[in-house]
């Protein structure tokens, strides 16, 4: 079998571990692997690298993706799906592994439904928002970065008696902010799943001062929304090829409101793309390895239109339709848990 492999969407530290696992398992099964560059872009424009053992040697601890990535949506480009079909036929590819979030794997879902090629997806996103899996690769690494950032903010917030706000990625899901906030001991965690009132946040900060707590740390998700606004705060009006707005700016907004309303000196740190870079965590390396091996084994077994997932401590596979139907949100139980530490 010749297997096509691509990585699309926002990157994260653990992708190379999944590429390595796909290639190593494929080669040991007697298969060949063609890696397309920059996600679906490479499949449309026939930009590729043949991946052998030396291509993946030493990449496990490196962040990013050796194949490159992009947010290319072939279903929004005239003739792109036909060109992908031509590329796959020219290479003799009979199975394709896509590593990415709901957008990248959503394209695989459509291609497998159209009968273009058998596709298996690997969930990869720091947002951890794919419904079928408890963990997507990249999330745990990003979570560790958020935790360390909050630890560092604590010491300087304490010295200066300030309110320090940390704006955290995650799009419309609060996983990274909530679990990062819990792990980093944030005093207030604001996520998209729960609209918040500025009055309540200010009261909470004032109460802390009354309890002789002279600083506060707020972990806020980029997609969190105060009740006084009609919409989430975005960087500009543009949307990407999959229709997503660019979230960002809620941290600055909140800092200004808190300072004006309470008089507490307040600053914001936007973690931004730092959350997506650097060395993958041990958990992510292992998960990426398990997912990569499983994806190839599923193709060997003739599977198509499925995604590998982590459920109840094991790797399983579920149909794309089950894995990609919506955004996986933080359940109320986690929100209640976080509120105990306000
Ligand atoms: O989906 C991953 C993610 O990092 C989101 O958390 C964030 O909103 C978005 O990508 C940022 O995208 P870009 O890299 O295009 O700025």
Short mmCIF file of C-alpha atoms and ligand atoms in Angstrom, two decimals:
data_model
loop_
_atom_site.label_atom_id
_atom_site.label_comp_id
_atom_site.label_asym_id
_atom_site.label_seq_id
_atom_site.Cartn_x
_atom_site.Cartn_y
_atom_site.Cartn_z
CA UNK A 1 0.00 0.00 0.00
CA UNK A 2 1.14 3.55 -0.64
CA UNK A 3 -0.10 5.85 2.12
CA UNK A 4 -0.53 9.61 1.76
CA UNK A 5 0.15 11.69 4.87
CA UNK A 6 -0.53 15.35 5.59
CA UNK A 7 -0.74 17.75 8.53
CA UNK A 8 -3.19 20.68 8.42
CA UNK A 9 -4.56 23.50 10.58
CA UNK A 10 -2.95 25.15 13.59
CA UNK A 11 0.14 23.19 14.64
CA UNK A 12 1.14 21.94 18.07
CA UNK A 13 4.28 20.38 19.59
CA UNK A 14 3.41 16.69 19.09
CA UNK A 15 2.72 16.34 15.35
CA UNK A 16 6.16 15.05 14.42
CA UNK A 17 5.71 12.15 16.84
CA UNK A 18 2.59 11.11 14.91
CA UNK A 19 4.37 11.48 11.54
CA UNK A 20 7.22 9.33 12.83
CA UNK A 21 4.82 6.66 14.09
CA UNK A 22 2.87 6.52 10.81
CA UNK A 23 6.08 6.21 8.79
CA UNK A 24 7.77 3.67 11.05
CA UNK A 25 4.67 1.43 11.30
CA UNK A 26 4.00 1.74 7.56
CA UNK A 27 7.56 0.80 6.61
CA UNK A 28 7.58 -2.16 8.94
CA UNK A 29 4.35 -3.36 7.26
CA UNK A 30 5.97 -3.12 3.83
CA UNK A 31 4.15 0.08 2.81
CA UNK A 32 5.39 3.35 1.33
CA UNK A 33 4.54 6.85 2.57
CA UNK A 34 4.17 10.06 0.55
CA UNK A 35 4.07 13.17 2.73
CA UNK A 36 2.22 16.14 1.24
CA UNK A 37 3.44 19.63 2.11
CA UNK A 38 1.38 22.25 3.96
CA UNK A 39 -1.79 20.22 4.49
CA UNK A 40 -4.32 20.01 1.67
CA UNK A 41 -2.27 22.56 -0.28
CA UNK A 42 0.32 19.85 -1.05
CA UNK A 43 -2.32 17.37 -2.18
CA UNK A 44 -3.86 19.97 -4.52
CA UNK A 45 -0.54 21.14 -6.00
CA UNK A 46 1.28 17.80 -5.87
CA UNK A 47 3.99 19.08 -3.54
CA UNK A 48 5.37 16.14 -1.63
CA UNK A 49 8.31 14.28 -0.06
CA UNK A 50 8.77 10.53 -0.02
CA UNK A 51 9.15 9.66 3.65
CA UNK A 52 11.62 6.95 4.66
CA UNK A 53 13.22 6.02 7.97
CA UNK A 54 15.84 8.77 7.70
CA UNK A 55 13.14 11.42 7.09
CA UNK A 56 11.67 10.79 10.53
CA UNK A 57 14.87 10.09 12.42
CA UNK A 58 15.29 12.34 15.47
CA UNK A 59 12.02 14.29 15.03
CA UNK A 60 10.14 12.95 18.08
CA UNK A 61 11.18 15.78 20.47
CA UNK A 62 10.75 18.57 17.92
CA UNK A 63 7.68 20.83 17.83
CA UNK A 64 6.02 21.96 14.60
CA UNK A 65 5.61 19.61 11.65
CA UNK A 66 8.29 18.51 9.19
CA UNK A 67 5.58 18.53 6.48
CA UNK A 68 4.43 22.10 7.11
CA UNK A 69 0.81 23.10 7.56
CA UNK A 70 -1.83 25.49 6.24
CA UNK A 71 -5.52 26.14 6.61
CA UNK A 72 -6.36 25.15 3.00
CA UNK A 73 -9.95 24.14 2.31
CA UNK A 74 -10.15 22.31 -1.05
CA UNK A 75 -13.94 22.53 -0.98
CA UNK A 76 -13.65 26.33 -1.24
CA UNK A 77 -11.26 26.29 -4.23
CA UNK A 78 -12.55 25.67 -7.78
CA UNK A 79 -11.30 22.35 -9.16
CA UNK A 80 -9.24 21.53 -6.06
CA UNK A 81 -10.99 18.25 -5.25
CA UNK A 82 -10.41 17.02 -8.83
CA UNK A 83 -6.76 17.97 -8.53
CA UNK A 84 -6.45 16.05 -5.26
CA UNK A 85 -7.99 13.00 -6.97
CA UNK A 86 -5.44 13.35 -9.80
CA UNK A 87 -2.54 13.66 -7.34
CA UNK A 88 -3.65 10.61 -5.38
CA UNK A 89 -4.10 8.56 -8.57
CA UNK A 90 -0.72 9.67 -9.97
CA UNK A 91 1.04 8.46 -6.81
CA UNK A 92 -1.07 5.29 -6.55
CA UNK A 93 -2.19 6.25 -3.04
CA UNK A 94 -4.80 3.90 -1.63
CA UNK A 95 -4.99 5.22 1.91
CA UNK A 96 -4.55 8.66 3.42
CA UNK A 97 -3.79 9.75 6.98
CA UNK A 98 -4.70 13.33 7.91
CA UNK A 99 -3.36 14.84 11.12
CA UNK A 100 -5.27 17.90 12.29
CA UNK A 101 -8.36 19.32 13.90
CA UNK A 102 -11.97 19.29 12.78
CA UNK A 103 -11.29 21.32 9.62
CA UNK A 104 -8.46 19.17 8.23
CA UNK A 105 -10.18 15.93 9.16
CA UNK A 106 -13.53 17.28 7.93
CA UNK A 107 -11.98 17.39 4.44
CA UNK A 108 -10.93 13.73 4.86
CA UNK A 109 -14.48 12.90 5.89
CA UNK A 110 -15.87 14.44 2.70
CA UNK A 111 -13.23 12.82 0.47
CA UNK A 112 -13.90 9.40 1.95
CA UNK A 113 -17.65 9.91 1.49
CA UNK A 114 -17.03 10.88 -2.16
CA UNK A 115 -14.99 7.69 -2.60
CA UNK A 116 -11.80 9.59 -3.54
CA UNK A 117 -9.58 7.63 -1.16
CA UNK A 118 -9.79 5.69 2.11
CA UNK A 119 -9.04 8.18 4.90
CA UNK A 120 -8.11 7.83 8.55
CA UNK A 121 -7.81 10.93 10.76
CA UNK A 122 -5.60 11.67 13.75
CA UNK A 123 -6.94 14.37 16.11
CA UNK A 124 -4.40 17.13 16.72
CA UNK A 125 -5.27 20.46 18.29
CA UNK A 126 -4.29 22.39 21.40
CA UNK A 127 -7.99 23.30 21.72
CA UNK A 128 -8.93 19.68 22.62
CA UNK A 129 -12.36 20.40 21.18
CA UNK A 130 -12.96 17.31 18.99
CA UNK A 131 -16.02 15.45 20.34
CA UNK A 132 -14.96 11.82 19.77
CA UNK A 133 -11.72 11.94 21.77
CA UNK A 134 -10.86 12.80 25.35
CA UNK A 135 -7.43 13.97 24.22
CA UNK A 136 -6.15 15.40 20.95
CA UNK A 137 -2.39 15.44 20.48
CA UNK A 138 -0.89 18.82 21.31
CA UNK A 139 -3.30 19.66 24.12
CA UNK A 140 -1.22 18.27 26.97
CA UNK A 141 1.93 20.07 25.79
CA UNK A 142 0.04 23.37 25.53
CA UNK A 143 -1.50 22.76 28.95
CA UNK A 144 1.96 22.48 30.46
CA UNK A 145 2.98 25.75 28.82
CA UNK A 146 -0.10 27.52 30.22
CA UNK A 147 0.58 26.07 33.68
CA UNK A 148 4.17 27.25 33.67
CA UNK A 149 3.11 30.72 32.48
CA UNK A 150 0.61 31.00 35.36
CA UNK A 151 3.28 29.88 37.84
CA UNK A 152 5.56 32.62 36.56
CA UNK A 153 2.81 35.23 36.64
CA UNK A 154 2.09 34.37 40.28
CA UNK A 155 5.47 35.50 41.55
CA UNK A 156 5.47 38.87 39.80
CA UNK A 157 1.77 39.49 40.59
CA UNK A 158 2.55 38.85 44.23
CA UNK A 159 5.56 41.22 44.29
CA UNK A 160 3.61 44.07 42.67
CA UNK A 161 0.20 43.45 44.27
CA UNK A 162 -1.35 43.42 40.84
CA UNK A 163 -4.16 41.73 39.01
CA UNK A 164 -2.54 39.78 36.18
CA UNK A 165 -4.67 38.45 33.36
CA UNK A 166 -3.49 35.62 31.13
CA UNK A 167 -5.28 35.29 27.77
CA UNK A 168 -5.26 31.67 26.64
CA UNK A 169 -6.06 30.10 23.23
CA UNK A 170 -8.71 27.45 22.63
CA UNK A 171 -11.15 29.08 20.24
CA UNK A 172 -14.74 28.32 21.37
CA UNK A 173 -13.76 25.72 23.95
CA UNK A 174 -12.40 26.47 27.40
CA UNK A 175 -10.33 23.31 27.97
CA UNK A 176 -6.94 24.98 27.89
CA UNK A 177 -7.98 27.94 30.06
CA UNK A 178 -9.92 25.84 32.54
CA UNK A 179 -7.47 22.99 33.06
CA UNK A 180 -4.51 25.38 32.77
CA UNK A 181 -6.18 27.68 35.30
CA UNK A 182 -6.77 24.79 37.70
CA UNK A 183 -3.21 23.48 37.32
CA UNK A 184 -1.72 26.97 37.63
CA UNK A 185 -3.89 27.99 40.58
CA UNK A 186 -5.69 30.87 38.86
CA UNK A 187 -8.03 32.81 41.15
CA UNK A 188 -10.61 33.36 38.46
CA UNK A 189 -11.16 31.30 35.30
CA UNK A 190 -13.30 32.63 32.47
CA UNK A 191 -14.23 30.37 29.55
CA UNK A 192 -16.51 30.54 26.48
CA UNK A 193 -18.90 27.96 27.93
CA UNK A 194 -20.03 30.43 30.64
CA UNK A 195 -20.79 34.06 29.85
CA UNK A 196 -19.48 36.21 32.70
CA UNK A 197 -20.49 39.50 34.33
CA UNK A 198 -17.79 42.10 34.88
CA UNK A 199 -19.44 43.12 38.14
CA UNK A 200 -19.00 39.57 39.46
CA UNK A 201 -15.33 39.43 38.48
CA UNK A 202 -14.66 42.78 40.20
CA UNK A 203 -16.53 41.72 43.34
CA UNK A 204 -14.47 38.53 43.44
CA UNK A 205 -11.22 40.52 43.18
CA UNK A 206 -12.36 42.96 45.89
CA UNK A 207 -13.29 40.07 48.17
CA UNK A 208 -9.80 38.64 47.75
CA UNK A 209 -8.26 41.96 48.82
CA UNK A 210 -10.48 41.97 51.89
CA UNK A 211 -9.08 38.51 52.69
CA UNK A 212 -5.57 40.02 52.58
CA UNK A 213 -4.83 38.46 49.18
CA UNK A 214 -3.06 41.34 47.53
CA UNK A 215 -2.83 39.95 44.03
CA UNK A 216 -5.00 37.94 41.70
CA UNK A 217 -4.45 35.82 38.64
CA UNK A 218 -7.17 35.57 36.01
CA UNK A 219 -7.03 32.85 33.33
CA UNK A 220 -9.29 33.89 30.48
CA UNK A 221 -9.96 31.97 27.28
CA UNK A 222 -9.71 33.99 24.07
CA UNK A 223 -13.31 33.01 23.31
CA UNK A 224 -14.78 34.04 26.69
CA UNK A 225 -17.49 36.68 26.46
CA UNK A 226 -18.77 39.18 29.00
CA UNK A 227 -22.56 39.49 29.11
CA UNK A 228 -22.31 43.22 28.25
CA UNK A 229 -20.97 42.42 24.75
CA UNK A 230 -23.04 40.96 21.92
CA UNK A 231 -20.13 39.05 20.41
CA UNK A 232 -16.70 37.65 21.24
CA UNK A 233 -13.77 40.06 20.77
CA UNK A 234 -11.84 39.47 17.53
CA UNK A 235 -8.56 40.83 16.16
CA UNK A 236 -10.19 41.98 12.90
CA UNK A 237 -13.11 41.22 10.62
CA UNK A 238 -11.42 38.50 8.55
CA UNK A 239 -12.24 34.78 8.56
CA UNK A 240 -10.06 31.86 7.46
CA UNK A 241 -10.83 29.29 4.71
CA UNK A 242 -13.02 27.36 7.13
CA UNK A 243 -14.95 30.45 8.27
CA UNK A 244 -13.24 30.98 11.64
CA UNK A 245 -12.78 34.48 13.04
CA UNK A 246 -9.44 35.46 14.65
CA UNK A 247 -10.19 35.64 18.35
CA UNK A 248 -8.05 37.84 20.59
CA UNK A 249 -8.22 41.01 22.68
CA UNK A 250 -10.49 39.96 25.55
CA UNK A 251 -7.56 40.14 28.00
CA UNK A 252 -6.87 43.82 27.24
CA UNK A 253 -10.58 44.63 27.36
CA UNK A 254 -10.92 42.97 30.75
CA UNK A 255 -7.82 44.69 32.17
CA UNK A 256 -9.15 48.13 31.28
CA UNK A 257 -12.57 47.41 32.77
CA UNK A 258 -11.12 45.98 36.01
CA UNK A 259 -8.70 48.87 36.49
CA UNK A 260 -11.42 51.46 35.91
CA UNK A 261 -13.97 49.73 38.12
CA UNK A 262 -11.74 48.70 41.06
CA UNK A 263 -8.64 50.91 40.87
CA UNK A 264 -6.47 47.75 41.07
CA UNK A 265 -3.40 47.90 38.88
CA UNK A 266 -4.10 45.32 36.16
CA UNK A 267 -2.00 43.97 33.28
CA UNK A 268 -2.53 41.39 30.55
CA UNK A 269 -0.26 38.71 29.10
CA UNK A 270 -1.38 37.15 25.83
CA UNK A 271 0.25 33.73 25.58
CA UNK A 272 -0.55 33.47 21.88
CA UNK A 273 1.50 31.13 19.72
CA UNK A 274 3.92 30.32 22.56
CA UNK A 275 1.24 27.76 23.44
CA UNK A 276 1.79 25.95 20.16
CA UNK A 277 5.58 25.78 20.08
CA UNK A 278 8.45 23.97 21.72
CA UNK A 279 9.03 20.52 23.07
CA UNK A 280 6.11 18.02 23.24
CA UNK A 281 5.17 16.56 26.62
CA UNK A 282 5.81 12.88 27.36
CA UNK A 283 2.06 12.18 27.29
CA UNK A 284 1.68 13.78 23.86
CA UNK A 285 4.64 11.84 22.46
CA UNK A 286 3.13 8.56 23.60
CA UNK A 287 -0.38 9.48 22.42
CA UNK A 288 0.95 10.60 19.02
CA UNK A 289 2.86 7.33 18.71
CA UNK A 290 -0.19 5.23 19.59
CA UNK A 291 -2.43 7.21 17.21
CA UNK A 292 0.06 7.00 14.32
CA UNK A 293 0.49 3.23 14.63
CA UNK A 294 -3.25 2.69 14.97
CA UNK A 295 -4.01 4.83 11.88
CA UNK A 296 -1.80 2.63 9.68
CA UNK A 297 -3.25 -0.56 11.16
CA UNK A 298 -6.77 0.68 10.42
CA UNK A 299 -5.83 1.31 6.78
CA UNK A 300 -4.32 -2.20 6.63
CA UNK A 301 -7.62 -3.57 7.89
CA UNK A 302 -9.47 -1.76 5.09
CA UNK A 303 -11.03 0.96 7.28
CA UNK A 304 -12.07 4.32 5.87
CA UNK A 305 -13.86 7.43 7.08
CA UNK A 306 -12.74 6.99 10.67
CA UNK A 307 -10.67 8.83 13.24
CA UNK A 308 -8.45 7.35 15.91
CA UNK A 309 -9.52 8.53 19.34
CA UNK A 310 -8.59 8.19 23.01
CA UNK A 311 -11.48 6.94 25.14
CA UNK A 312 -11.36 5.44 28.63
CA UNK A 313 -7.59 4.96 28.56
CA UNK A 314 -7.40 3.23 25.18
CA UNK A 315 -7.09 3.98 21.49
CA UNK A 316 -10.29 3.30 19.54
CA UNK A 317 -11.63 4.48 16.21
CA UNK A 318 -14.96 6.16 15.52
CA UNK A 319 -16.60 7.27 12.25
CA UNK A 320 -15.72 10.86 11.29
CA UNK A 321 -19.41 11.74 11.62
CA UNK A 322 -19.26 10.78 15.30
CA UNK A 323 -15.97 12.59 15.92
CA UNK A 324 -16.55 15.84 14.09
CA UNK A 325 -20.21 16.77 14.49
CA UNK A 326 -19.71 19.75 16.82
CA UNK A 327 -17.34 21.42 19.28
CA UNK A 328 -16.47 19.45 22.40
CA UNK A 329 -17.14 21.80 25.29
CA UNK A 330 -16.04 21.78 28.92
CA UNK A 331 -18.75 20.05 31.00
CA UNK A 332 -20.41 21.77 33.96
CA UNK A 333 -18.65 19.49 36.46
CA UNK A 334 -15.29 21.05 35.58
CA UNK A 335 -16.73 24.54 35.80
CA UNK A 336 -18.13 23.78 39.27
CA UNK A 337 -14.77 22.35 40.33
CA UNK A 338 -12.98 25.52 39.20
CA UNK A 339 -15.46 27.75 41.04
CA UNK A 340 -14.39 26.14 44.35
CA UNK A 341 -11.00 27.83 43.98
CA UNK A 342 -12.19 31.38 43.22
O1 LIG B 1 -7.03 25.93 16.72
C1 LIG B 1 -5.78 26.19 17.28
C2 LIG B 1 -5.61 27.67 17.52
O2 LIG B 1 -4.35 27.85 18.14
C3 LIG B 1 -6.72 28.34 18.33
O3 LIG B 1 -6.59 28.10 19.71
C4 LIG B 1 -6.52 29.77 17.94
O4 LIG B 1 -7.71 30.51 18.08
C5 LIG B 1 -6.13 29.67 16.50
O5 LIG B 1 -5.60 28.38 16.30
C6 LIG B 1 -5.09 30.69 16.09
O6 LIG B 1 -4.85 30.54 14.74
P1 LIG B 1 -3.64 31.22 13.94
O7 LIG B 1 -2.44 30.34 14.13
O8 LIG B 1 -4.12 31.21 12.53
O9 LIG B 1 -3.42 32.57 14.52
#
